[in-house]
PDB file of C-alpha atoms and ligand atoms in Angstrom:
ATOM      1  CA  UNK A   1       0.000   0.000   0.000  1.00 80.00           C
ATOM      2  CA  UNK A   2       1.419   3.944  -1.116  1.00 83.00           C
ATOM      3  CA  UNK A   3       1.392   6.296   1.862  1.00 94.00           C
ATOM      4  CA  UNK A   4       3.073   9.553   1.333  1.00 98.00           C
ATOM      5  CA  UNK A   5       3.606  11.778   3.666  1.00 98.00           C
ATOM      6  CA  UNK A   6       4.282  15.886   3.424  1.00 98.00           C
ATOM      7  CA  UNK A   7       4.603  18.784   6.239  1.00 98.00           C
ATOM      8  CA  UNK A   8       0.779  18.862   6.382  1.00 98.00           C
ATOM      9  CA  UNK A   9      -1.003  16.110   4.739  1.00 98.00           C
ATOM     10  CA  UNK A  10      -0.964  12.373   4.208  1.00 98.00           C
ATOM     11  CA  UNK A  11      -1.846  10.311   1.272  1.00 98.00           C
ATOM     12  CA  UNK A  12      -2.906   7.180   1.151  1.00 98.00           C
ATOM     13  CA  UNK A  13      -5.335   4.699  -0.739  1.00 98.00           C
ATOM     14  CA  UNK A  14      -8.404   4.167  -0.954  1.00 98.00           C
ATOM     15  CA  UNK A  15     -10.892   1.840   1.307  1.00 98.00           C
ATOM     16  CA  UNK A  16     -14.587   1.409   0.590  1.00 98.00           C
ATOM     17  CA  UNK A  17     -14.941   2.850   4.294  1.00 98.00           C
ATOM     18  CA  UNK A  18     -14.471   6.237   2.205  1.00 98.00           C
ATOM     19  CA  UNK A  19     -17.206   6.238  -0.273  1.00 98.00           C
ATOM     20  CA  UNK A  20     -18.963   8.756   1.463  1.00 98.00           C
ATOM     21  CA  UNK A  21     -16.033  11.170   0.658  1.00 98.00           C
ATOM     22  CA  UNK A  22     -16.091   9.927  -2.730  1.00 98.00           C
ATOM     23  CA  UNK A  23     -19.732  10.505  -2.860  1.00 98.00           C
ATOM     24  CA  UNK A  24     -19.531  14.158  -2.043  1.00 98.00           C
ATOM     25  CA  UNK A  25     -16.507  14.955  -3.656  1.00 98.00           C
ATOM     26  CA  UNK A  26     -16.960  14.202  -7.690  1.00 98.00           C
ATOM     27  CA  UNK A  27     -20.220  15.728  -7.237  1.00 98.00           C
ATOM     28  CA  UNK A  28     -19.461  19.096  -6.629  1.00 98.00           C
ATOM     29  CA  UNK A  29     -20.099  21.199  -8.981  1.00 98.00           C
ATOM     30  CA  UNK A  30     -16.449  22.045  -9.909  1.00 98.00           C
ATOM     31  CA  UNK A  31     -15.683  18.421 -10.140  1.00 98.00           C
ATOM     32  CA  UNK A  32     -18.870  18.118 -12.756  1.00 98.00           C
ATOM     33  CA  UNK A  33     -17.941  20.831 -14.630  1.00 97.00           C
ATOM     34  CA  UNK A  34     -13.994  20.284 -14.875  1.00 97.00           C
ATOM     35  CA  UNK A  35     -13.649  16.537 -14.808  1.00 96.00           C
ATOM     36  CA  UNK A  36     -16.652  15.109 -15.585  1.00 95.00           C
ATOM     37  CA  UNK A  37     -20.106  13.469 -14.430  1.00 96.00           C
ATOM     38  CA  UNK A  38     -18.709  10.065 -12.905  1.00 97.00           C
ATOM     39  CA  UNK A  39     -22.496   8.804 -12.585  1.00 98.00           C
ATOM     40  CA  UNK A  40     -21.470   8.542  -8.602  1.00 98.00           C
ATOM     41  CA  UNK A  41     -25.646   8.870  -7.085  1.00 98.00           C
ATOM     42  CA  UNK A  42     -24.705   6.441  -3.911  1.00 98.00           C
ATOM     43  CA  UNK A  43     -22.619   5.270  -1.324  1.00 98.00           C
ATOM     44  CA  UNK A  44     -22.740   2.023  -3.464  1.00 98.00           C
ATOM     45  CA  UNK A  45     -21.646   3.761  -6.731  1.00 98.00           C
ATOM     46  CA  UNK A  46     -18.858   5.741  -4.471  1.00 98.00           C
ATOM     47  CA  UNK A  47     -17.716   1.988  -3.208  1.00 98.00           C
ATOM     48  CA  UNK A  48     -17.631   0.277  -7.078  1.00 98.00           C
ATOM     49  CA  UNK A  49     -16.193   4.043  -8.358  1.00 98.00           C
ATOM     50  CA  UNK A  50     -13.533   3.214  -5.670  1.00 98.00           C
ATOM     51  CA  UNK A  51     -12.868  -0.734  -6.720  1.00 98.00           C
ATOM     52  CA  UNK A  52     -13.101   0.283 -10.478  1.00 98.00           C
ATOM     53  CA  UNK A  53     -10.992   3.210 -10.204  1.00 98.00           C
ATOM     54  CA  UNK A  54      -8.178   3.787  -7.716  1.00 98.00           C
ATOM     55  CA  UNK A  55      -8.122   0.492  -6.209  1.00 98.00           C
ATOM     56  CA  UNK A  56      -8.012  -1.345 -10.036  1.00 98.00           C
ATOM     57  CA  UNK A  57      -5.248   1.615 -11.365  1.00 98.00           C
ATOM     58  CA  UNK A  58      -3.193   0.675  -8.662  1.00 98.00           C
ATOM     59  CA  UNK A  59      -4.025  -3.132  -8.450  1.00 97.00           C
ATOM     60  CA  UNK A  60      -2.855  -2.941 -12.250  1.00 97.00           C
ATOM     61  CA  UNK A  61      -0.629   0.130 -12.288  1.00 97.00           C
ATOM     62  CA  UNK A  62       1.125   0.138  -9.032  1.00 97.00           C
ATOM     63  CA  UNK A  63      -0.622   3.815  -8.767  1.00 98.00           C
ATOM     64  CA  UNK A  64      -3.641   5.765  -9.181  1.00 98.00           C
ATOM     65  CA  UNK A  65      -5.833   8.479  -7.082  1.00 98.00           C
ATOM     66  CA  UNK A  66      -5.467   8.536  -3.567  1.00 98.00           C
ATOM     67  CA  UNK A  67      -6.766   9.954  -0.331  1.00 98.00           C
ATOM     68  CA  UNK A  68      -5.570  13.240   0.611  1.00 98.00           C
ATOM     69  CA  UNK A  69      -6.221  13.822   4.413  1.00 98.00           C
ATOM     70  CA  UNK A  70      -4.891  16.215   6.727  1.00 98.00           C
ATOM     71  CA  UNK A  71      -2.755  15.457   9.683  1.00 97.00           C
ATOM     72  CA  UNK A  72      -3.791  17.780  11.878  1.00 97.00           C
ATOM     73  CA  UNK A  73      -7.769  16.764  12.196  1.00 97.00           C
ATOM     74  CA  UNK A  74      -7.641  13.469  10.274  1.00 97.00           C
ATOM     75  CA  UNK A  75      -9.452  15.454   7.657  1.00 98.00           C
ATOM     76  CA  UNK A  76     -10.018  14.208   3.942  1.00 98.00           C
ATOM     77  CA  UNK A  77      -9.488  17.553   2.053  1.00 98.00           C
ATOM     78  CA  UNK A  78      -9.229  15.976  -1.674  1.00 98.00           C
ATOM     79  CA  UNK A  79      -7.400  13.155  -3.694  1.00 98.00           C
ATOM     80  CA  UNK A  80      -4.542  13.319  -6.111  1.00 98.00           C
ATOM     81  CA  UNK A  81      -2.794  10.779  -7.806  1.00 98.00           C
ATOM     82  CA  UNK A  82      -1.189   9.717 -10.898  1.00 98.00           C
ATOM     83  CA  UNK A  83      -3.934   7.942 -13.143  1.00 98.00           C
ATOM     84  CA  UNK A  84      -3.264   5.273 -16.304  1.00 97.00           C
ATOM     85  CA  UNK A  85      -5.816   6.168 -19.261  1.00 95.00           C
ATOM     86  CA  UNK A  86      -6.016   3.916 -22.257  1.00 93.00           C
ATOM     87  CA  UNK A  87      -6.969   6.910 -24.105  1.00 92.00           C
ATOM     88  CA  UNK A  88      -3.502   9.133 -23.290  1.00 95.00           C
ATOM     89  CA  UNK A  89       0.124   7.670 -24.544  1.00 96.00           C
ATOM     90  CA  UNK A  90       1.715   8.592 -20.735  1.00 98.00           C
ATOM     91  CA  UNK A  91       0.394   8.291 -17.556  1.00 98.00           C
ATOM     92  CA  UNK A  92      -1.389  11.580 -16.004  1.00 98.00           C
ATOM     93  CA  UNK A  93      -1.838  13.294 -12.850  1.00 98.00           C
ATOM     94  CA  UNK A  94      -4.973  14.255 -11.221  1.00 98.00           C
ATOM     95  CA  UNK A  95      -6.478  16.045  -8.174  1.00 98.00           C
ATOM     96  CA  UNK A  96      -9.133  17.535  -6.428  1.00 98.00           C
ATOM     97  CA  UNK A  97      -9.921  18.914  -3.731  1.00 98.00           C
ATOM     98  CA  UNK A  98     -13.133  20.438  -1.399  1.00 98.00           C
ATOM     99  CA  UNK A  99     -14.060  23.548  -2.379  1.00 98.00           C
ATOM    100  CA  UNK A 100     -13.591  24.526   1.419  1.00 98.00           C
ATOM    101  CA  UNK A 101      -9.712  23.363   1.327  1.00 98.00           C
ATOM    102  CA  UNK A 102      -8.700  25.490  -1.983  1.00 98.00           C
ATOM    103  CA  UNK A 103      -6.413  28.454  -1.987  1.00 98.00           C
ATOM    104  CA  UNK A 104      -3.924  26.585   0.778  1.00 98.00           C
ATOM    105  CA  UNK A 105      -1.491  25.168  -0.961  1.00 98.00           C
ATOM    106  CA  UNK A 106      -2.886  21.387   0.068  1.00 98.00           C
ATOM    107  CA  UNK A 107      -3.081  20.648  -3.997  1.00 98.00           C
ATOM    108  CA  UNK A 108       0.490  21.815  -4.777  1.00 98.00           C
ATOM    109  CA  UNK A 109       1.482  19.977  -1.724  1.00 98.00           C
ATOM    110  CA  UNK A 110       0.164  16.298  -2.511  1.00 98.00           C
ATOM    111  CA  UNK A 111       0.891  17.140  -5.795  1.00 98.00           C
ATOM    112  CA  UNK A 112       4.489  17.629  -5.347  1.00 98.00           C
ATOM    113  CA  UNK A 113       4.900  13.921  -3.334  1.00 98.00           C
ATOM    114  CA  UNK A 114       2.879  12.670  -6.117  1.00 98.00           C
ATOM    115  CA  UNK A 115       5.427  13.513  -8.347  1.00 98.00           C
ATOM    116  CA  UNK A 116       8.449  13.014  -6.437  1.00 98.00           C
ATOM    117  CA  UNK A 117       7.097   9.641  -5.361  1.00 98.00           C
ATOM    118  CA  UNK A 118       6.277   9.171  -9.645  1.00 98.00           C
ATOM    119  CA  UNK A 119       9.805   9.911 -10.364  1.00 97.00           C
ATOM    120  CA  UNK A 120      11.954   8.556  -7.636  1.00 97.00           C
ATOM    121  CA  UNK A 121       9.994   5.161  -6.491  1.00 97.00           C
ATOM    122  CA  UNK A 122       7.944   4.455  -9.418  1.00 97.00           C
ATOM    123  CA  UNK A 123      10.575   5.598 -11.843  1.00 97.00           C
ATOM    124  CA  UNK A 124       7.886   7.101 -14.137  1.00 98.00           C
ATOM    125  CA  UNK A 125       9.121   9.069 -17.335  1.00 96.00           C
ATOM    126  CA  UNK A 126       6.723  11.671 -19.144  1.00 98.00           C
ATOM    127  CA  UNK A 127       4.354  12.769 -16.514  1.00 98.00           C
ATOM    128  CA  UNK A 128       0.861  14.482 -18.644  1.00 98.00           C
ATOM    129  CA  UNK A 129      -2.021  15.916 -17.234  1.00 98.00           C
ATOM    130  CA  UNK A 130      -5.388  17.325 -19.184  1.00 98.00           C
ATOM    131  CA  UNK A 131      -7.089  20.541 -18.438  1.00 98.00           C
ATOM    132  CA  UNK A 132     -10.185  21.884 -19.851  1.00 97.00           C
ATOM    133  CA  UNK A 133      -9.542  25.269 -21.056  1.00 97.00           C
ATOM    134  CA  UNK A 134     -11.049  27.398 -18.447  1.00 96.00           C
ATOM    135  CA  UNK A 135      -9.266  25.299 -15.347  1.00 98.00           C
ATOM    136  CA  UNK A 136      -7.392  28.221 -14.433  1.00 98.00           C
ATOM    137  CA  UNK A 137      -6.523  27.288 -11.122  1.00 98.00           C
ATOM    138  CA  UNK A 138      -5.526  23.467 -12.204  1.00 98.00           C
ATOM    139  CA  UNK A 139      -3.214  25.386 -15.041  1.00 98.00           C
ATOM    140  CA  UNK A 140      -1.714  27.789 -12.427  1.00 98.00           C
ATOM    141  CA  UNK A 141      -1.242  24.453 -10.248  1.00 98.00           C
ATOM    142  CA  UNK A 142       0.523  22.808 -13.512  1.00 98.00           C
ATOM    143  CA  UNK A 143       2.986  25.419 -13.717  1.00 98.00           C
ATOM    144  CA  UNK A 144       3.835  25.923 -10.273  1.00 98.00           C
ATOM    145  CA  UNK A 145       4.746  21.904 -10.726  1.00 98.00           C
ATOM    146  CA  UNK A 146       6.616  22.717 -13.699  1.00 98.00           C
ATOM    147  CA  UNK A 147       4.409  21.067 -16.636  1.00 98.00           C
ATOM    148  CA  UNK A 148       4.478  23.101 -20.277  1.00 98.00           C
ATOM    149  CA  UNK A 149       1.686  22.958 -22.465  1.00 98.00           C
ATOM    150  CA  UNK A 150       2.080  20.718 -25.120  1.00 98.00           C
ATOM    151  CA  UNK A 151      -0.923  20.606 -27.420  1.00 97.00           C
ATOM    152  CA  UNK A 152      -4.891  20.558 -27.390  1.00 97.00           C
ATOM    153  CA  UNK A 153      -5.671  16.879 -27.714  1.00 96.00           C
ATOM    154  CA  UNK A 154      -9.597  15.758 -27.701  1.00 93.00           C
ATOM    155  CA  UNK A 155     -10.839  12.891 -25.838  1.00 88.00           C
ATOM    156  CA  UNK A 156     -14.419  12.184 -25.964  1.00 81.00           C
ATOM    157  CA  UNK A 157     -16.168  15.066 -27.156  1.00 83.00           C
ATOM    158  CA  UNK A 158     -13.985  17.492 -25.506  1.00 89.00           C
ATOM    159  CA  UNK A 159     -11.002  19.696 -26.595  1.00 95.00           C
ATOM    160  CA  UNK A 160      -8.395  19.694 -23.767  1.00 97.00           C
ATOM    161  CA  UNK A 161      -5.450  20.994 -22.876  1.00 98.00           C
ATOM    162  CA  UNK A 162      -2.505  18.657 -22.795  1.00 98.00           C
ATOM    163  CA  UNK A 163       0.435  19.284 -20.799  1.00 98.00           C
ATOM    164  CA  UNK A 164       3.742  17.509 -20.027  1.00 98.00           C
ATOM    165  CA  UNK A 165       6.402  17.077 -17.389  1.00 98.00           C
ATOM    166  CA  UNK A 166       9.544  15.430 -18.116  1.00 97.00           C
ATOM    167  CA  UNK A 167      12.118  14.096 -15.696  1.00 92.00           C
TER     168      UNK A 167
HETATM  169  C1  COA B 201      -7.531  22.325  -9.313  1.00 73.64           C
HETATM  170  C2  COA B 201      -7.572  22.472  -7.801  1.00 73.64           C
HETATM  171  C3  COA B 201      -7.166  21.157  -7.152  1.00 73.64           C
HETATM  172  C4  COA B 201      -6.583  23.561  -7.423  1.00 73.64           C
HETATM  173  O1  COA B 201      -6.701  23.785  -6.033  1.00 73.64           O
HETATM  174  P1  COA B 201      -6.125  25.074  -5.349  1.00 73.64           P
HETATM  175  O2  COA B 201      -6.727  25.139  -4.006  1.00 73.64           O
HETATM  176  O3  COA B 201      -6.244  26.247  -6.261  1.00 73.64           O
HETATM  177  O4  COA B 201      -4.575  24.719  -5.288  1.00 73.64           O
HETATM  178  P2  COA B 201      -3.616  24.957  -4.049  1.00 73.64           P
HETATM  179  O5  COA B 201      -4.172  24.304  -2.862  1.00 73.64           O
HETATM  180  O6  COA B 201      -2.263  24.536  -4.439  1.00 73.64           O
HETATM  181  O7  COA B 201      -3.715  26.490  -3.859  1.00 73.64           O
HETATM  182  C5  COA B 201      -3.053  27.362  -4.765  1.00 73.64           C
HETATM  183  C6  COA B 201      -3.352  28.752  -4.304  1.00 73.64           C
HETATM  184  O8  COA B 201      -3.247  28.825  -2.872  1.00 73.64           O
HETATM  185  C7  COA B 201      -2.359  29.870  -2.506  1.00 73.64           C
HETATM  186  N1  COA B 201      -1.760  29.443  -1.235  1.00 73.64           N
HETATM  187  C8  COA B 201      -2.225  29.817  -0.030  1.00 73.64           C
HETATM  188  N2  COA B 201      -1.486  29.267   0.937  1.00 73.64           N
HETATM  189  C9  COA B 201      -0.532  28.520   0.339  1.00 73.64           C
HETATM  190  C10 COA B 201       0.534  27.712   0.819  1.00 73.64           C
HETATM  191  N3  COA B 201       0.748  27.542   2.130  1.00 73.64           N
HETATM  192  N4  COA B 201       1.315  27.062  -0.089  1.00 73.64           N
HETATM  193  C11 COA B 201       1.114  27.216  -1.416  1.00 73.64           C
HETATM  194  N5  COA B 201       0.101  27.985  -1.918  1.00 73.64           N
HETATM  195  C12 COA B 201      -0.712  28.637  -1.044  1.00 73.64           C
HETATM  196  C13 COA B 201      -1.435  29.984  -3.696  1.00 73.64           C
HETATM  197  O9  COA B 201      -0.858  31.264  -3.737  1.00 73.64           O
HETATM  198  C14 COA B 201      -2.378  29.717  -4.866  1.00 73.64           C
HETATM  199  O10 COA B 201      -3.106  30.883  -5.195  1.00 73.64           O
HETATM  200  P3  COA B 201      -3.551  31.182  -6.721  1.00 73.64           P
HETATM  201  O11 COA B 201      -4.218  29.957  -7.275  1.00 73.64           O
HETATM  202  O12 COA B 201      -4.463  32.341  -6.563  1.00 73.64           O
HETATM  203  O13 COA B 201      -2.303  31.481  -7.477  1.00 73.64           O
HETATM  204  C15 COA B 201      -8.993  22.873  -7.313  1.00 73.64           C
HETATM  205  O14 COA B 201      -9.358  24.058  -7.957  1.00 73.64           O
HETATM  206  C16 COA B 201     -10.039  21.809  -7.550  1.00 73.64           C
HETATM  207  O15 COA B 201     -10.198  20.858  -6.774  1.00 73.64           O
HETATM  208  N6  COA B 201     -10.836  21.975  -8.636  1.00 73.64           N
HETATM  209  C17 COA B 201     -11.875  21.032  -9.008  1.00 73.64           C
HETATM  210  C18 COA B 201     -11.326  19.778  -9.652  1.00 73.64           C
HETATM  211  C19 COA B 201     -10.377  20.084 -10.799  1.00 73.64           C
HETATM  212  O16 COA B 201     -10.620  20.969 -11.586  1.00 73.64           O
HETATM  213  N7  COA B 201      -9.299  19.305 -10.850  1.00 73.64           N
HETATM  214  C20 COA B 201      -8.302  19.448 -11.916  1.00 73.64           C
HETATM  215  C21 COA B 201      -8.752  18.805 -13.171  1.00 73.64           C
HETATM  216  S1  COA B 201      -7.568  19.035 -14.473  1.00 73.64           S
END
């Protein structure tokens, strides 16, 4: 099992005890609107979103999404993890977090032991991650992490942003 640890936060995988984080969390609205409808209604979908998802990626994978929680409180504040698609060449990274828990540095901070944990344990090479292309605040975080833009690429229906951080 992955646990990473940082000056505030820990990360960890996923257990079906935390579908009802699940549950709230890719329902918000800026998880609809920048990642996608994930069809999560129930604490059953949250469990099999969970066992398909994160817990297959890193069954298969060796990673995937995790648990972001603070140390402090125990809190869950958001996930972040790096993700395998069959639809992009490299794996990507992904996060997000509670509305309530933005604008304190928690994403840059998991994101940054994502990465170092990508590069230095996993040995990962091209790192990519998709925005849409209004995600200001995932872009900003991009940067900060030192990703460049590379090109738009569409999956689905959607024109997204691709972008791409090399070792
Ligand atoms: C994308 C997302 C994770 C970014 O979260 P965030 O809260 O903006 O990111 P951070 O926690 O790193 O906060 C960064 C901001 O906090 C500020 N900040 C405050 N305290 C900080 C600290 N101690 N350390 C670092 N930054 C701090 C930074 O200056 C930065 O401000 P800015 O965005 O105005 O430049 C969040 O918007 C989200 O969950 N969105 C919905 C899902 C989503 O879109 N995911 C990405 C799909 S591609």
């Amino acid at each position: 099992m992955i646990a990473l640890e940082t000056g505030r936060l820990r990360l960890r995988e996923f257990t079906a005890n935390d579908a009802a984080f699940v549950l709230r969390l890719v329902n918000e609205p800026a998880f609809l609107r920048y990642i996608g409808d994930r069809g999560v209604r129930t604490l059953d979908d949250a469990r099999r979103y969970i066992a398909d998802g994160p817990a297959a990626s890193h069954a298969r994978h060796g990673h995937g999404l995790m648990l972001v929680v603070r140390k402090d409180d125990s809190l869950e504040v958001g996930m972040c993890g790096v993700l395998r698609r069959d639809t992009l060449p490299d794996p990507d990274i992904g996060f997000s977090f509670l509305p309530e828990h933005w604008s304190q540095g928690y994403a840059l901070e998991s994101a940054r032991a994502v990465m170092h944990h990508a590069r230095e344990t996993l040995g990962l090479g091209r790192i990519l991650a998709v925005t849409t292309v209004d995600n200001d605040p995932s872009i900003r975080l991009l940067g900060r992490l030192g990703f460049r833009f590379e090109r738009m690429v569409s999956l689905g229906s959607e024109e997204l942003r691709l972008f791409v951080s090399e070792p």
